[in-house]
Amino acid sequence: MSGGAREIARRIATGERTAAAEVDATLARIRAHDGEINSFVALTEARARRQAQAVDAQRAAGAALPPLAGVPFAVKNLFDVAGLATLAGGKVNESAAPAAADAPLVRRLEAAGAVLVGTLNMDEHAYGFTTENTHYGVTRNPHDPARIAGGSSGGSAAAVAAGLVPLTLGSDTNGSIRVPASLCGIFGLKPTYGRLPRNGSFPFVYSLDHLGPFAANAADLALAYDLMQGPEPADAACAQRACEPAAAALDDALTGARVGVLGGYFDAYAGAQARRSVAAAADILDARATVELPGAEQARAAAFIITAAEGGALHRQRLVTHYDAYEPYSRDRLLAGALVPAAWVQQAQRVRRRFLEQALALFSQFDLLIAPATPVAAPLIGTEVLHLNGQDLPARASLGMLTQPISCIGLPVAVAPLWQGRGDTAHLPLGVQLIAAPWREDLCLAAARALERAGLAHPRQP
């Protein structure tokens, strides 16, 4: 890749490189190298070339170029892309009519000059943390192809980590941006629930779904986030949100911030590498206090129930008629979710509200909290059991055990990639979650930037 998003845009704006040449190089790179990791499901080649030609024509005419002019990007294949069926990782969706229009976030990035080059692999219907998709193949970790990339936005993270594209979009319901960002060693942002519009994407759990970006550096991540902000009447959760730019304050938003480390549950389910990542980040961010967030384990259980119930209800009818077309890893869970009693869901929502109140109380004492993003570095493909601190845990569900409590209450989180592995994980990243109060994405992103400037958080070339 010829640079990060802002560097690519600079070269195109100054005439050092044409947008057409950038697209040619990107498509060639994907064809040459994606076979090793399987991050892409479809390429939008003709569309990308048209968009690149339009950027080059703008520059030739002397027009001012938008901030991401000519920058290639790709999206998880649950985003609507005009002319393509929205697969959401599912074979059952292959016969769906092509999307009539692009998702709002796709339109907003293209309005900023970015060029869509394709759609990306994922766990079917976003129900998983590994992107071991039996329909479209496993997405492999660019740092070790024998290992998973994480999920459910595994293709989105792997494509950036492999240097195929500088920006991608994904979704996060229970950790699906943060888990693959951690395991692939790149930056990711799960915004506050309701910050970015979700219409034009295939839903999973409406009350928990978030959409957000991945990038190879904190400044690109913040810029993409800023360019996608703004109210969207078609998404009730995002209908009234004003823009609150974060990129301009990356280097000073954290000044004077009170930073703490989440202990208790978040330490008990952290492996040795995860603990080293947190300790290293805490040192740079001057986090001297370790605090507990009561109720995290109960919040995770509540997230499981809400996820099962809403996901099961969404797919119930098609599971009856197309059961065999569904992913073996998720179809039984979806069926079970359709049978969850309403009383359980009501109780889960009460637990969720109480946990949010406890978190907001903690934010009266701290501005930012640090926690591991995943309990361990990327497991081998096919791993069924995680051996963690003397416990044997189901691998696929447990990769999200540190992210689920946070997304359950919609807090903004940035993931920064750290490299604290030892021995057989020395080549593998494991990121930290940088968690703030609702609507304070600026603090999350500024903390990621601080770790990057200190030389601690950065991607590595696979």
Coordinates of C-alpha atoms in Angstrom, one line a residue:
M1 CA 0.0 0.0 0.0
S2 CA 1.4 3.4 -0.9
G3 CA 0.6 5.0 2.4
G4 CA -2.2 5.7 4.9
A5 CA -5.4 7.4 3.8
R6 CA -4.3 10.9 4.4
E7 CA -0.9 10.3 2.7
I8 CA -2.6 8.8 -0.3
A9 CA -5.0 11.8 -0.5
R10 CA -2.1 14.2 -0.2
R11 CA -0.2 12.5 -3.1
I12 CA -3.3 12.6 -5.3
A13 CA -4.1 16.2 -4.4
T14 CA -0.5 17.3 -5.3
G15 CA -0.4 15.4 -8.5
E16 CA 2.3 13.0 -7.4
R17 CA 0.0 10.1 -8.2
T18 CA -3.3 9.8 -10.0
A19 CA -6.4 8.3 -8.4
A20 CA -6.6 5.9 -11.4
A21 CA -3.1 4.7 -10.7
E22 CA -3.9 4.2 -7.0
V23 CA -7.0 2.1 -7.8
D24 CA -5.0 0.1 -10.3
A25 CA -2.4 -0.7 -7.7
T26 CA -5.0 -1.5 -5.1
L27 CA -6.9 -4.0 -7.3
A28 CA -3.6 -5.6 -8.4
R29 CA -2.5 -5.9 -4.7
I30 CA -5.8 -7.5 -3.7
R31 CA -5.6 -10.0 -6.6
A32 CA -2.0 -10.9 -5.8
H33 CA -2.3 -11.3 -2.0
D34 CA -5.8 -11.7 -0.8
G35 CA -5.8 -15.4 -1.7
E36 CA -3.6 -15.9 1.4
I37 CA -6.1 -14.3 3.8
N38 CA -9.5 -14.3 2.0
S39 CA -10.7 -10.9 3.2
F40 CA -12.6 -9.9 0.1
V41 CA -15.9 -11.4 -1.2
A42 CA -16.5 -9.1 -4.1
L43 CA -14.6 -6.4 -6.0
T44 CA -16.4 -3.3 -7.4
E45 CA -13.8 -2.7 -10.1
A46 CA -15.8 -0.9 -12.7
R47 CA -17.3 1.4 -10.1
A48 CA -13.9 2.1 -8.5
R49 CA -12.4 3.0 -11.9
R50 CA -15.2 5.4 -12.6
Q51 CA -14.8 7.1 -9.3
A52 CA -11.1 7.4 -9.7
Q53 CA -11.5 9.0 -13.2
A54 CA -13.9 11.5 -11.7
V55 CA -11.4 12.5 -9.0
D56 CA -8.6 12.9 -11.6
A57 CA -11.0 15.0 -13.8
Q58 CA -11.7 17.2 -10.8
R59 CA -8.0 17.8 -10.2
A60 CA -7.3 18.4 -13.9
A61 CA -10.1 21.1 -13.9
G62 CA -8.4 22.8 -10.9
A63 CA -11.2 22.1 -8.5
A64 CA -10.5 21.7 -4.8
L65 CA -10.5 18.0 -3.8
P66 CA -12.3 16.6 -0.8
P67 CA -10.2 15.2 2.1
L68 CA -10.2 11.5 1.0
A69 CA -10.1 12.1 -2.8
G70 CA -8.9 8.9 -4.5
V71 CA -8.4 6.9 -1.2
P72 CA -9.5 3.2 -1.7
F73 CA -11.8 1.7 0.9
A74 CA -13.9 -1.4 1.4
V75 CA -16.9 -2.4 3.5
K76 CA -18.1 -5.5 5.4
N77 CA -20.6 -7.2 3.2
L78 CA -23.6 -6.3 5.4
F79 CA -23.5 -2.7 4.1
D80 CA -25.7 -2.0 1.1
V81 CA -23.8 -1.4 -2.1
A82 CA -25.9 -0.4 -5.0
G83 CA -26.1 -3.3 -7.6
L84 CA -24.9 -6.0 -5.2
A85 CA -26.9 -8.3 -3.0
T86 CA -26.3 -7.6 0.7
L87 CA -25.0 -10.9 1.8
A88 CA -24.2 -10.3 5.4
G89 CA -22.0 -13.4 5.1
G90 CA -25.0 -15.6 4.4
K91 CA -25.6 -18.0 1.5
V92 CA -29.3 -17.6 2.3
N93 CA -29.1 -14.0 1.0
E94 CA -27.5 -14.7 -2.3
S95 CA -30.8 -14.7 -4.1
A96 CA -31.8 -11.3 -2.6
A97 CA -32.4 -8.4 -5.0
P98 CA -29.4 -6.2 -5.4
A99 CA -29.4 -3.1 -3.2
A100 CA -31.0 -0.2 -4.9
A101 CA -28.8 2.4 -3.1
D102 CA -25.7 2.6 -1.0
A103 CA -25.7 2.7 2.8
P104 CA -25.4 6.3 4.2
L105 CA -21.9 5.6 5.5
V106 CA -20.8 4.5 2.1
R107 CA -22.3 7.6 0.6
R108 CA -20.6 9.8 3.1
L109 CA -17.1 8.4 2.5
E110 CA -17.6 8.7 -1.2
A111 CA -18.8 12.3 -0.8
A112 CA -15.4 12.9 0.9
G113 CA -13.7 11.5 -2.3
A114 CA -13.0 7.9 -1.1
V115 CA -13.2 5.1 -3.8
L116 CA -15.1 1.9 -3.0
V117 CA -13.1 -1.2 -4.2
G118 CA -15.1 -4.1 -2.7
T119 CA -17.0 -5.9 0.0
L120 CA -15.4 -8.0 2.8
N121 CA -15.9 -11.3 4.5
M122 CA -17.6 -11.8 7.9
D123 CA -19.2 -14.3 10.2
E124 CA -22.7 -15.1 8.9
H125 CA -25.2 -12.4 9.9
A126 CA -22.5 -11.0 12.3
Y127 CA -23.0 -13.8 14.8
G128 CA -19.5 -14.8 15.7
F129 CA -16.0 -13.7 16.7
T130 CA -13.8 -15.7 14.3
T131 CA -14.9 -15.2 10.6
E132 CA -14.7 -19.0 10.1
N133 CA -17.4 -18.7 7.4
T134 CA -18.4 -22.0 5.9
H135 CA -20.0 -20.4 2.8
Y136 CA -17.2 -17.9 1.8
G137 CA -14.2 -19.4 3.6
V138 CA -12.2 -18.6 6.6
T139 CA -10.5 -15.1 6.8
R140 CA -7.0 -15.8 8.0
N141 CA -4.8 -13.5 10.1
P142 CA -2.3 -11.7 8.0
H143 CA 0.3 -12.1 10.8
D144 CA -0.1 -15.9 10.9
P145 CA -2.4 -17.5 8.3
A146 CA -2.9 -20.5 10.5
R147 CA -4.8 -18.3 12.9
I148 CA -8.1 -16.5 12.9
A149 CA -8.5 -12.8 12.1
G150 CA -11.3 -12.4 14.6
G151 CA -14.9 -11.4 13.8
S152 CA -17.4 -10.8 12.9
S153 CA -15.7 -8.0 10.9
G154 CA -12.7 -10.2 10.2
G155 CA -12.4 -9.3 6.5
S156 CA -12.5 -5.6 7.4
A157 CA -9.6 -5.9 9.9
A158 CA -7.5 -8.3 7.8
A159 CA -7.7 -6.2 4.7
V160 CA -6.2 -3.2 6.5
A161 CA -3.7 -5.3 8.4
A162 CA -2.5 -6.9 5.2
G163 CA -2.0 -3.5 3.6
L164 CA -4.6 -4.1 0.9
V165 CA -6.6 -0.9 1.6
P166 CA -6.1 1.9 4.1
L167 CA -9.7 2.2 5.4
T168 CA -12.6 -0.2 5.9
L169 CA -16.0 -0.2 7.6
G170 CA -17.4 -2.9 9.9
S171 CA -20.1 -3.4 12.5
D172 CA -19.9 -4.1 16.2
T173 CA -22.8 -5.7 18.2
N174 CA -20.9 -7.5 20.9
G175 CA -17.3 -6.8 19.9
S176 CA -17.1 -7.3 16.2
I177 CA -14.9 -4.3 15.5
R178 CA -12.8 -4.5 18.6
V179 CA -12.0 -8.2 18.5
P180 CA -10.6 -8.3 15.0
A181 CA -8.8 -5.0 15.4
S182 CA -7.1 -6.5 18.5
L183 CA -6.2 -9.8 16.8
C184 CA -5.0 -8.2 13.5
G185 CA -3.1 -5.3 15.0
I186 CA -4.8 -2.3 13.7
F187 CA -6.9 0.7 15.0
G188 CA -10.7 0.4 15.2
L189 CA -13.5 2.5 16.6
K190 CA -16.9 1.5 18.0
P191 CA -18.7 4.8 18.4
T192 CA -21.4 5.6 20.9
Y193 CA -24.6 3.8 20.2
G194 CA -26.6 6.2 17.9
R195 CA -23.6 8.2 16.8
L196 CA -23.3 6.9 13.2
P197 CA -26.4 5.8 11.2
R198 CA -27.0 2.1 10.7
N199 CA -29.7 2.2 8.0
G200 CA -28.6 0.6 4.8
S201 CA -26.9 -2.3 6.6
F202 CA -28.2 -5.8 7.3
P203 CA -29.2 -5.7 11.0
F204 CA -28.3 -8.2 13.7
V205 CA -29.5 -6.8 17.1
Y206 CA -31.1 -3.4 16.6
S207 CA -30.7 -2.4 20.3
L208 CA -26.9 -3.3 20.2
D209 CA -25.7 -2.7 16.7
H210 CA -23.0 -0.1 15.9
L211 CA -21.1 0.7 12.7
G212 CA -17.6 2.1 12.6
P213 CA -14.2 2.3 10.8
F214 CA -10.8 0.5 10.8
A215 CA -7.5 2.2 9.9
A216 CA -3.8 1.7 10.1
N217 CA -3.3 4.8 12.2
A218 CA -5.3 6.9 14.7
A219 CA -5.4 10.1 12.6
D220 CA -6.9 8.2 9.6
L221 CA -9.4 6.6 12.0
A222 CA -10.5 9.9 13.4
L223 CA -10.8 11.5 10.0
A224 CA -13.0 8.8 8.6
Y225 CA -15.1 8.9 11.8
D226 CA -15.5 12.7 11.4
L227 CA -16.5 12.5 7.8
M228 CA -19.3 9.9 8.6
Q229 CA -20.9 11.9 11.4
G230 CA -24.2 13.6 11.1
P231 CA -27.9 13.0 11.8
E232 CA -29.9 10.5 9.8
P233 CA -33.7 10.6 10.0
A234 CA -34.0 7.0 8.8
D235 CA -32.2 5.7 11.9
A236 CA -34.2 6.7 14.9
A237 CA -31.1 6.2 17.2
C238 CA -29.1 8.7 15.1
A239 CA -31.9 11.1 14.1
Q240 CA -30.8 14.1 16.2
R241 CA -27.0 13.7 16.6
A242 CA -25.0 16.7 15.8
C243 CA -21.4 16.5 14.5
E244 CA -18.6 16.6 17.1
P245 CA -15.3 16.5 15.2
A246 CA -12.5 14.6 16.9
A247 CA -9.6 14.7 14.4
A248 CA -8.6 18.3 15.1
A249 CA -8.2 17.6 18.8
L250 CA -6.2 14.4 18.6
D251 CA -3.1 15.7 20.1
D252 CA -4.6 17.7 23.0
A253 CA -8.0 16.3 23.9
L254 CA -6.5 14.0 26.5
T255 CA -4.7 16.8 28.4
G256 CA -5.6 16.6 32.0
A257 CA -7.8 13.5 31.5
R258 CA -8.2 11.2 34.5
V259 CA -7.3 7.6 33.3
G260 CA -8.0 4.4 35.1
V261 CA -7.5 0.7 34.5
L262 CA -10.5 -1.7 34.7
G263 CA -9.7 -4.5 37.0
G264 CA -11.9 -7.2 38.5
Y265 CA -13.8 -9.0 35.7
F266 CA -11.6 -7.4 33.1
D267 CA -8.4 -8.7 34.8
A268 CA -9.8 -12.1 35.8
Y269 CA -10.5 -13.0 32.1
A270 CA -7.3 -11.5 30.7
G271 CA -4.3 -13.7 29.8
A272 CA -0.7 -12.8 30.4
Q273 CA -0.3 -11.0 27.0
A274 CA -3.5 -9.0 27.6
R275 CA -2.3 -7.9 31.0
R276 CA 1.0 -6.8 29.6
S277 CA -0.8 -4.8 26.9
V278 CA -2.9 -3.0 29.6
A279 CA 0.1 -2.3 31.8
A280 CA 2.1 -0.8 28.9
A281 CA -0.8 1.4 27.9
A282 CA -1.4 2.4 31.5
D283 CA 2.2 3.5 31.8
I284 CA 2.0 5.8 28.7
L285 CA -1.4 7.2 29.7
D286 CA -0.5 7.8 33.3
A287 CA -3.2 5.5 34.6
R288 CA -2.3 5.0 38.3
A289 CA -5.6 3.6 39.7
T290 CA -7.2 0.2 39.1
V291 CA -10.9 0.3 39.5
E292 CA -13.8 -2.2 39.2
L293 CA -17.0 -1.8 37.1
P294 CA -19.5 -3.8 39.1
G295 CA -21.9 -6.0 37.2
A296 CA -19.7 -6.6 34.1
E297 CA -20.3 -10.4 34.2
Q298 CA -24.1 -9.9 34.6
A299 CA -24.0 -7.4 31.7
R300 CA -22.3 -9.9 29.5
A301 CA -25.1 -12.4 30.3
A302 CA -27.7 -9.8 29.5
A303 CA -26.0 -9.1 26.2
F304 CA -26.2 -12.8 25.4
I305 CA -29.9 -12.9 26.1
I306 CA -30.7 -9.8 24.2
T307 CA -28.6 -10.9 21.2
A308 CA -30.2 -14.3 21.1
A309 CA -33.7 -13.0 21.4
E310 CA -33.5 -10.2 18.9
G311 CA -31.3 -12.2 16.4
G312 CA -33.6 -15.2 16.7
A313 CA -36.7 -13.1 16.1
L314 CA -35.2 -11.5 13.0
H315 CA -34.3 -14.9 11.4
R316 CA -37.1 -17.1 12.8
Q317 CA -39.2 -17.4 9.7
R318 CA -36.3 -18.0 7.3
L319 CA -34.8 -20.6 9.7
V320 CA -38.1 -22.5 9.4
T321 CA -38.0 -22.5 5.5
H322 CA -34.2 -22.3 4.8
Y323 CA -32.5 -24.0 7.8
D324 CA -30.0 -25.9 5.8
A325 CA -28.8 -22.7 4.1
Y326 CA -27.7 -21.2 7.4
E327 CA -24.2 -21.3 9.0
P328 CA -23.8 -24.4 11.2
Y329 CA -22.0 -22.3 13.8
S330 CA -25.0 -20.0 14.4
R331 CA -28.3 -21.5 13.2
D332 CA -28.9 -23.5 16.4
R333 CA -28.2 -20.4 18.5
L334 CA -30.6 -18.4 16.4
L335 CA -33.3 -21.0 16.8
A336 CA -32.8 -21.2 20.5
G337 CA -32.9 -17.4 20.7
A338 CA -36.3 -17.4 19.0
L339 CA -37.6 -19.3 22.0
V340 CA -36.1 -17.1 24.8
P341 CA -39.0 -16.1 27.2
A342 CA -40.0 -12.5 27.2
A343 CA -39.4 -12.4 31.0
W344 CA -35.7 -13.2 30.5
V345 CA -35.4 -10.3 28.0
Q346 CA -37.1 -7.9 30.3
Q347 CA -34.7 -8.9 33.1
A348 CA -31.7 -8.6 30.8
Q349 CA -32.8 -5.0 29.9
R350 CA -33.1 -4.2 33.6
V351 CA -29.6 -5.5 34.2
R352 CA -28.4 -3.5 31.3
R353 CA -29.9 -0.2 32.6
R354 CA -28.4 -0.8 36.1
F355 CA -25.0 -1.5 34.6
L356 CA -25.1 1.7 32.6
E357 CA -25.9 3.6 35.7
Q358 CA -22.8 2.1 37.4
A359 CA -20.6 2.9 34.5
L360 CA -21.8 6.5 34.4
A361 CA -21.1 6.8 38.1
L362 CA -17.5 5.6 37.4
F363 CA -17.1 8.3 34.7
S364 CA -17.7 11.0 37.4
Q365 CA -14.3 9.9 38.7
F366 CA -12.5 9.0 35.4
D367 CA -12.5 10.3 31.9
L368 CA -11.0 7.2 30.2
L369 CA -10.8 3.6 31.2
I370 CA -8.3 1.0 29.8
A371 CA -9.1 -2.7 29.4
P372 CA -7.9 -5.6 27.2
A373 CA -9.7 -5.9 23.9
T374 CA -9.4 -9.7 23.8
P375 CA -8.4 -12.3 26.5
V376 CA -5.7 -13.8 24.3
A377 CA -4.0 -13.3 21.0
A378 CA -5.4 -14.9 17.8
P379 CA -6.1 -18.6 18.3
L380 CA -5.4 -21.2 15.6
I381 CA -8.3 -21.7 13.1
G382 CA -10.6 -24.4 14.4
T383 CA -9.8 -23.9 18.1
E384 CA -12.7 -25.0 20.3
V385 CA -11.4 -24.3 23.8
L386 CA -9.4 -21.4 25.3
H387 CA -7.2 -22.3 28.3
L388 CA -7.3 -19.1 30.3
N389 CA -6.0 -18.6 33.9
G390 CA -6.8 -22.2 34.9
Q391 CA -10.2 -22.3 33.1
D392 CA -11.3 -24.0 29.9
L393 CA -13.7 -21.8 28.1
P394 CA -15.5 -22.1 24.7
A395 CA -13.2 -20.3 22.3
R396 CA -15.7 -18.7 19.8
A397 CA -17.9 -17.1 22.5
S398 CA -15.1 -16.2 24.9
L399 CA -13.2 -14.0 22.4
G400 CA -15.8 -11.3 23.1
M401 CA -16.1 -11.7 26.8
L402 CA -14.2 -8.4 27.4
T403 CA -16.0 -6.4 24.8
Q404 CA -19.6 -7.5 25.3
P405 CA -20.3 -5.7 28.6
I406 CA -19.1 -2.4 27.1
S407 CA -21.2 -2.5 23.9
C408 CA -24.2 -3.7 25.9
I409 CA -24.4 -0.1 27.3
G410 CA -23.3 1.6 24.1
L411 CA -20.1 3.3 25.3
P412 CA -17.5 4.6 22.7
V413 CA -14.3 2.6 22.4
A414 CA -11.2 2.8 20.3
V415 CA -8.8 -0.1 20.0
A416 CA -5.1 0.5 19.7
P417 CA -2.8 -2.3 18.6
L418 CA 0.0 -3.4 21.0
W419 CA 2.7 -6.0 20.5
Q420 CA 3.4 -7.5 23.9
G421 CA 3.6 -11.2 22.9
R422 CA 6.2 -13.6 24.1
G423 CA 7.4 -17.0 22.8
D424 CA 5.0 -18.4 20.2
T425 CA 2.8 -15.3 20.3
A426 CA 5.7 -12.8 19.9
H427 CA 4.5 -12.1 16.3
L428 CA 0.9 -11.6 17.3
P429 CA -0.8 -8.3 18.4
L430 CA -3.3 -7.9 21.3
G431 CA -5.0 -4.5 21.6
V432 CA -6.4 -2.5 24.4
Q433 CA -9.9 -0.9 24.7
L434 CA -9.8 2.8 25.4
I435 CA -13.3 3.5 26.8
A436 CA -15.0 6.8 27.5
A437 CA -18.4 8.1 28.5
P438 CA -21.1 8.4 25.9
W439 CA -20.4 10.9 23.1
R440 CA -16.7 11.3 24.0
E441 CA -15.1 9.5 21.0
D442 CA -12.6 12.4 21.0
L443 CA -11.0 11.0 24.2
C444 CA -10.9 7.4 22.9
L445 CA -9.2 8.6 19.7
A446 CA -6.8 10.9 21.5
A447 CA -5.7 8.1 23.8
A448 CA -5.1 5.9 20.8
R449 CA -3.1 8.7 19.2
A450 CA -1.0 9.1 22.4
L451 CA -0.1 5.5 22.4
E452 CA 0.8 5.7 18.8
R453 CA 3.0 8.8 19.3
A454 CA 4.8 7.1 22.1
G455 CA 5.7 4.3 19.7
L456 CA 3.6 1.7 21.6
A457 CA 0.6 1.3 19.3
H458 CA 1.2 0.7 15.6
P459 CA 0.5 -1.8 12.9
R460 CA 3.3 -4.1 11.7
Q461 CA 3.8 -5.3 8.1
P462 CA 2.8 -9.0 8.0

